[in-house]
Amino acid sequence: MPALVGTLALALALALAVYGATAAIVGARTGRPRVVESARTAAYSLFALVVVANLAMLAALLANDFSLRYVASNSSRATPTFFKMLALWSADEGSLLLWNLVLGGYLAAVAFRFRHRRPETFPWALAVMFCISAFYLILVLGPTTPFATLATAPPDGRGPLPLLQNHPLMAVHPPFLYLGFIGFTVPFAFAIAALITGRVSDAWMRITRRWTISAWIFLTIGLVLGALWSYSVLGWGGYWAWDPVENVALLPWLMGTAFLHSVMVQERRGMLKVWNLSLIVGTFALTVLGTFLTRGSILASVHAFAESIVGPLYLAFLTLVLLGGFGMIAWRRESLRAEATFDTPLSRESVFLGNNVLLLVLTFTVLVGTIYPLLAEAVTGGKVSVGSPFFNRNTAPVALLLLFLMGIGPLLPWRAASPSAVLRRLQVPMWAAAVTAALLALTGAGVVAVIVFGLAAFVAAATVAEMVRGVQAQRRAHGISVGSAIGAAVARNHRLYGGLVVHLGLIVAVVGVSWAALADRSSEVTIARGEIVHAEGYDLRYDGLTTREEPQRRVLVAELAVLDPETGDEVVHLQPSLNLYPSASEPIGTPSIRTGTPFNGMVDLYASLVTVENDTRASFRFFVSPGIGLLWLGGAVMALGGIVAAWPTRPRAASPRGLEPLAERREEVTV
Amino acid sequence: MSAGVDESNEVRADEAVEPDDSTRPRHRWRTGALVLAPLVLFALLLATGLGRDPRELPSELIGQPAPTFALPRLDAGGTIDLGDLHGQVVVVNFWASWCVPCREEHDALAAAWARYRERGVVVL
């Protein structure tokens, strides 16, 4: 029954996608609003049908309907209900259902958002989204078959991959990542629509600004949650391994970040038009590349879904996106001339350009490192793998340079800055950097630490000073309290303040990452029961093993006391465990973490259980990692800043932006 | 470099007189080809990855003599040395008492050994 409902819903959704694309194009060409209206309705219906398909799978998972092959391979009677629901996206076919759900959701949201006021590009953008949706619907109807049935239903299923049923973060990491990935479809669709109609002014960008920021926020959260999952589940003490699939999720984030900055240059100065269109086509293409590499069995990765036959289809789609997108930009380039040129290197647009170049260098570096094994194998036939040293060495200097530009960018005005004014604004950040660097040098920190944290202090001070300046201006102008001045400043230019908050979040994250990279320590210790072993500045005592039987697994919990070597007091009691799943040949560990807070110096104490010998001895990996908590905090602050920047403002005659120069160019701003 | 600058100046002059885009199709095709050629190459590179198993890692040890080891026997006293079995077909299975699939494959391995033991196959 679920198989029939699901397949039928998907087939109908595909028919609607084809109809919607046709109707939108016909409506656009003939200018008949009623035809476009029917395309909009088709978008709603398509979304409803994809919801039905997902619910059918969910119902089958919850009802232990093992006649469905997907349910039999990815769930079992003993699987807890929560993880049964997550099984919806814990394998290739199911996650494609989720993909279709999110894409259908965006399609319906676009149809809803432009229900009253329809820009000229709208029907074409809708058509592009219908086409993309059709592609992903074809994938779940033919090459992969989530609703395939088995001739005889097995009495029980195999259960989800043990790694994927070991932590609740699996509930949120994939959906956020998908919301981010797929969200870039909207600006891409409007960009293509602009290229098709030849209305390549700035309208497509303004229309999609908040869609792009939303996608970026989701992707940021998805990436941070992925890192958090890796840190809390895998037990290796790290959070980012430069795994190909992590990389391909980072790539659109990097290029999307470049896009978010360079669109501001086009809005203000009418420059970089080809550049912006290329960036959004590139960002979308990178999301498709990510899907291709992950699902097309191209690169070995912990995320790769094996035995997929859809590789050639993804590649054809990717090629179409690349050739179509960039081909159309080349075709329209005559009408994409810049309206202005760069006046001086000392201006905000120049810094934005520098930021873009650096972000693209980062994108390119990560891309090369990720597909280099493919290149090497194509040329020499040998197997090569590119690991962390390559990425760390090549990205860190570029990232630091980027950080520097992030500090000075907001201080510079548009067009041209007077050097003396810039120097005046740089005073506070320079002092902050100098004091931080001097303090660190006095405490005996290494050169790298002095440079990195000095730079971070510079950027943080510059960012905070910029915020304070705006708030003080409000106070002076209106004679109001600090609290209401903050509110007024943010309301007046929420994009600027949102952006500055994102910058602050990024600095916090960078400080955390650098601190952990420079100062984390680890050792592997084997301890007999009751014995005390000294490791990394702490005394560790193994207090024995307890076994917990759960329906789907057996859990071996080791009791590990972390003691202060001076006083002998217990600092924390950690309980790393090993989980034995019947379907897994190796035990899956669950590390135990004492999270760093400002009260304990932001130091994470992290233990994972490696092996146990009955109750007598156990081996642990013990990590002392300062600063990692700042990464999660920074990610949260970035998401918050993004929300502030994307917060809807009512377009009013006395819009806050009207106070800024070049207001005449902003008349068509409606988002 | 200078040729490129000249050309762009010329383009602008053209524009001023005749803004219609379709007047210089050759120029447009050249740019198009310049943009698209690297993309096609990129797609071709990705295509080489299709149909390969990325997990298939050819081991450096294939064709080499097995590294020898000596470990205590579980079924009897003494140790067993792989070097002593040189020239025989040896199946080495790594397993652990807590490993459920190892237990499941145990019967199959024992049966295989029973079948091939006359031909000199040793299972460890």
PDB file of C-alpha atoms in Angstrom, chain A residues 244-382:
ATOM      1  CA  PRO A 244      35.400  14.740  -0.017  1.00  0.00           C
ATOM      2  CA  VAL A 245      31.786  15.066   0.994  1.00  0.00           C
ATOM      3  CA  GLU A 246      32.543  17.635   3.662  1.00  0.00           C
ATOM      4  CA  ASN A 247      34.492  19.514   1.025  1.00  0.00           C
ATOM      5  CA  VAL A 248      31.729  19.506  -1.550  1.00  0.00           C
ATOM      6  CA  ALA A 249      29.355  20.893   1.088  1.00  0.00           C
ATOM      7  CA  LEU A 250      31.882  23.623   1.891  1.00  0.00           C
ATOM      8  CA  LEU A 251      32.394  24.592  -1.768  1.00  0.00           C
ATOM      9  CA  PRO A 252      28.949  26.125  -2.382  1.00  0.00           C
ATOM     10  CA  TRP A 253      29.214  27.822   1.014  1.00  0.00           C
ATOM     11  CA  LEU A 254      32.462  29.515  -0.018  1.00  0.00           C
ATOM     12  CA  MET A 255      31.176  30.587  -3.406  1.00  0.00           C
ATOM     13  CA  GLY A 256      27.785  31.559  -1.988  1.00  0.00           C
ATOM     14  CA  THR A 257      29.576  33.739   0.574  1.00  0.00           C
ATOM     15  CA  ALA A 258      31.486  35.410  -2.268  1.00  0.00           C
ATOM     16  CA  PHE A 259      28.175  35.957  -4.064  1.00  0.00           C
ATOM     17  CA  LEU A 260      26.501  37.519  -1.011  1.00  0.00           C
ATOM     18  CA  HIS A 261      29.298  40.088  -0.894  1.00  0.00           C
ATOM     19  CA  SER A 262      29.686  40.861  -4.563  1.00  0.00           C
ATOM     20  CA  VAL A 263      25.963  41.450  -5.117  1.00  0.00           C
ATOM     21  CA  MET A 264      26.334  44.474  -2.858  1.00  0.00           C
ATOM     22  CA  VAL A 265      28.851  45.925  -5.289  1.00  0.00           C
ATOM     23  CA  GLN A 266      26.422  45.490  -8.142  1.00  0.00           C
ATOM     24  CA  GLU A 267      23.566  47.002  -6.141  1.00  0.00           C
ATOM     25  CA  ARG A 268      25.618  50.040  -5.230  1.00  0.00           C
ATOM     26  CA  ARG A 269      27.791  50.609  -8.238  1.00  0.00           C
ATOM     27  CA  GLY A 270      26.315  48.600 -11.105  1.00  0.00           C
ATOM     28  CA  MET A 271      29.559  46.679 -11.516  1.00  0.00           C
ATOM     29  CA  LEU A 272      30.472  42.969 -11.558  1.00  0.00           C
ATOM     30  CA  LYS A 273      27.307  41.892 -13.363  1.00  0.00           C
ATOM     31  CA  VAL A 274      28.890  39.024 -15.285  1.00  0.00           C
ATOM     32  CA  TRP A 275      30.740  38.101 -12.141  1.00  0.00           C
ATOM     33  CA  ASN A 276      27.597  37.852 -10.016  1.00  0.00           C
ATOM     34  CA  LEU A 277      25.720  35.785 -12.566  1.00  0.00           C
ATOM     35  CA  SER A 278      28.752  33.506 -12.848  1.00  0.00           C
ATOM     36  CA  LEU A 279      28.977  33.163  -9.076  1.00  0.00           C
ATOM     37  CA  ILE A 280      25.370  32.077  -8.665  1.00  0.00           C
ATOM     38  CA  VAL A 281      25.566  29.677 -11.607  1.00  0.00           C
ATOM     39  CA  GLY A 282      28.817  28.379 -10.108  1.00  0.00           C
ATOM     40  CA  THR A 283      27.305  28.020  -6.639  1.00  0.00           C
ATOM     41  CA  PHE A 284      24.360  26.051  -7.956  1.00  0.00           C
ATOM     42  CA  ALA A 285      26.656  23.950 -10.143  1.00  0.00           C
ATOM     43  CA  LEU A 286      28.756  23.175  -7.050  1.00  0.00           C
ATOM     44  CA  THR A 287      25.683  21.900  -5.223  1.00  0.00           C
ATOM     45  CA  VAL A 288      25.006  19.598  -8.179  1.00  0.00           C
ATOM     46  CA  LEU A 289      28.677  18.582  -8.249  1.00  0.00           C
ATOM     47  CA  GLY A 290      28.374  17.712  -4.571  1.00  0.00           C
ATOM     48  CA  THR A 291      25.375  15.524  -5.256  1.00  0.00           C
ATOM     49  CA  PHE A 292      27.149  13.905  -8.180  1.00  0.00           C
ATOM     50  CA  LEU A 293      30.303  13.120  -6.224  1.00  0.00           C
ATOM     51  CA  THR A 294      28.340  11.850  -3.216  1.00  0.00           C
ATOM     52  CA  ARG A 295      25.714   9.796  -4.940  1.00  0.00           C
ATOM     53  CA  GLY A 296      27.452   8.905  -8.163  1.00  0.00           C
ATOM     54  CA  SER A 297      30.023   6.656  -6.438  1.00  0.00           C
ATOM     55  CA  ILE A 298      32.853   8.802  -7.733  1.00  0.00           C
ATOM     56  CA  LEU A 299      34.952   9.428  -4.653  1.00  0.00           C
ATOM     57  CA  ALA A 300      35.496   7.277  -1.618  1.00  0.00           C
ATOM     58  CA  SER A 301      34.039   8.922   1.470  1.00  0.00           C
ATOM     59  CA  VAL A 302      32.287   8.090   4.680  1.00  0.00           C
ATOM     60  CA  HIS A 303      29.233   9.774   3.208  1.00  0.00           C
ATOM     61  CA  ALA A 304      29.247   8.151  -0.208  1.00  0.00           C
ATOM     62  CA  PHE A 305      26.241   6.057  -1.020  1.00  0.00           C
ATOM     63  CA  ALA A 306      27.622   2.998  -2.751  1.00  0.00           C
ATOM     64  CA  GLU A 307      26.312   1.105  -5.758  1.00  0.00           C
ATOM     65  CA  SER A 308      24.410   3.970  -7.206  1.00  0.00           C
ATOM     66  CA  ILE A 309      23.725   3.842 -10.913  1.00  0.00           C
ATOM     67  CA  VAL A 310      22.685   7.440 -11.209  1.00  0.00           C
ATOM     68  CA  GLY A 311      26.193   8.837 -11.806  1.00  0.00           C
ATOM     69  CA  PRO A 312      25.788   9.443 -15.554  1.00  0.00           C
ATOM     70  CA  LEU A 313      22.450  11.193 -14.991  1.00  0.00           C
ATOM     71  CA  TYR A 314      23.922  13.587 -12.440  1.00  0.00           C
ATOM     72  CA  LEU A 315      26.858  14.243 -14.725  1.00  0.00           C
ATOM     73  CA  ALA A 316      24.553  15.042 -17.640  1.00  0.00           C
ATOM     74  CA  PHE A 317      22.583  17.400 -15.395  1.00  0.00           C
ATOM     75  CA  LEU A 318      25.751  19.062 -14.115  1.00  0.00           C
ATOM     76  CA  THR A 319      27.053  19.515 -17.656  1.00  0.00           C
ATOM     77  CA  LEU A 320      23.746  21.031 -18.697  1.00  0.00           C
ATOM     78  CA  VAL A 321      23.844  23.472 -15.777  1.00  0.00           C
ATOM     79  CA  LEU A 322      27.443  24.472 -16.475  1.00  0.00           C
ATOM     80  CA  LEU A 323      27.160  24.795 -20.239  1.00  0.00           C
ATOM     81  CA  GLY A 324      23.683  26.301 -20.163  1.00  0.00           C
ATOM     82  CA  GLY A 325      24.428  28.755 -17.360  1.00  0.00           C
ATOM     83  CA  PHE A 326      27.821  29.991 -18.469  1.00  0.00           C
ATOM     84  CA  GLY A 327      26.852  29.735 -22.141  1.00  0.00           C
ATOM     85  CA  MET A 328      23.936  32.080 -21.562  1.00  0.00           C
ATOM     86  CA  ILE A 329      26.102  34.516 -19.644  1.00  0.00           C
ATOM     87  CA  ALA A 330      28.524  34.576 -22.566  1.00  0.00           C
ATOM     88  CA  TRP A 331      25.544  35.054 -24.895  1.00  0.00           C
ATOM     89  CA  ARG A 332      24.209  38.027 -22.948  1.00  0.00           C
ATOM     90  CA  ARG A 333      27.492  39.607 -22.085  1.00  0.00           C
ATOM     91  CA  GLU A 334      26.832  42.604 -24.351  1.00  0.00           C
ATOM     92  CA  SER A 335      24.052  43.777 -22.062  1.00  0.00           C
ATOM     93  CA  LEU A 336      26.075  43.067 -18.941  1.00  0.00           C
ATOM     94  CA  ARG A 337      28.442  45.974 -19.169  1.00  0.00           C
ATOM     95  CA  ALA A 338      29.515  47.652 -15.955  1.00  0.00           C
ATOM     96  CA  GLU A 339      27.986  51.040 -15.243  1.00  0.00           C
ATOM     97  CA  ALA A 340      31.004  52.240 -13.318  1.00  0.00           C
ATOM     98  CA  THR A 341      34.620  51.388 -12.719  1.00  0.00           C
ATOM     99  CA  PHE A 342      36.672  51.017  -9.590  1.00  0.00           C
ATOM    100  CA  ASP A 343      37.730  54.460  -8.434  1.00  0.00           C
ATOM    101  CA  THR A 344      40.512  53.646  -6.006  1.00  0.00           C
ATOM    102  CA  PRO A 345      41.868  50.525  -4.357  1.00  0.00           C
ATOM    103  CA  LEU A 346      40.932  52.089  -1.019  1.00  0.00           C
ATOM    104  CA  SER A 347      37.183  51.603  -1.167  1.00  0.00           C
ATOM    105  CA  ARG A 348      34.694  49.115   0.063  1.00  0.00           C
ATOM    106  CA  GLU A 349      34.040  47.691  -3.385  1.00  0.00           C
ATOM    107  CA  SER A 350      37.742  47.002  -3.825  1.00  0.00           C
ATOM    108  CA  VAL A 351      37.810  45.087  -0.551  1.00  0.00           C
ATOM    109  CA  PHE A 352      34.762  43.155  -1.698  1.00  0.00           C
ATOM    110  CA  LEU A 353      36.583  42.305  -4.895  1.00  0.00           C
ATOM    111  CA  GLY A 354      39.575  41.136  -2.861  1.00  0.00           C
ATOM    112  CA  ASN A 355      37.260  39.111  -0.646  1.00  0.00           C
ATOM    113  CA  ASN A 356      35.768  37.506  -3.753  1.00  0.00           C
ATOM    114  CA  VAL A 357      39.129  36.655  -5.244  1.00  0.00           C
ATOM    115  CA  LEU A 358      40.281  35.073  -1.971  1.00  0.00           C
ATOM    116  CA  LEU A 359      37.044  33.129  -1.508  1.00  0.00           C
ATOM    117  CA  LEU A 360      37.348  31.812  -5.040  1.00  0.00           C
ATOM    118  CA  VAL A 361      40.967  30.866  -4.410  1.00  0.00           C
ATOM    119  CA  LEU A 362      39.742  28.909  -1.381  1.00  0.00           C
ATOM    120  CA  THR A 363      36.970  27.326  -3.449  1.00  0.00           C
ATOM    121  CA  PHE A 364      39.426  26.382  -6.152  1.00  0.00           C
ATOM    122  CA  THR A 365      41.965  24.983  -3.676  1.00  0.00           C
ATOM    123  CA  VAL A 366      39.374  22.801  -1.969  1.00  0.00           C
ATOM    124  CA  LEU A 367      37.939  21.733  -5.335  1.00  0.00           C
ATOM    125  CA  VAL A 368      41.360  20.757  -6.669  1.00  0.00           C
ATOM    126  CA  GLY A 369      42.212  18.837  -3.516  1.00  0.00           C
ATOM    127  CA  THR A 370      38.883  17.049  -3.664  1.00  0.00           C
ATOM    128  CA  ILE A 371      38.969  15.954  -7.295  1.00  0.00           C
ATOM    129  CA  TYR A 372      42.741  15.545  -7.568  1.00  0.00           C
ATOM    130  CA  PRO A 373      42.493  11.782  -6.911  1.00  0.00           C
ATOM    131  CA  LEU A 374      40.167  11.607  -9.910  1.00  0.00           C
ATOM    132  CA  LEU A 375      42.599  13.563 -12.071  1.00  0.00           C
ATOM    133  CA  ALA A 376      45.555  11.482 -10.946  1.00  0.00           C
ATOM    134  CA  GLU A 377      43.725   8.279 -11.670  1.00  0.00           C
ATOM    135  CA  ALA A 378      42.586   9.502 -15.075  1.00  0.00           C
ATOM    136  CA  VAL A 379      46.140  10.472 -16.033  1.00  0.00           C
ATOM    137  CA  THR A 380      48.385   7.923 -14.353  1.00  0.00           C
ATOM    138  CA  GLY A 381      45.939   5.233 -13.286  1.00  0.00           C
ATOM    139  CA  GLY A 382      47.342   5.289  -9.751  1.00  0.00           C
TER     140      GLY A 382
END
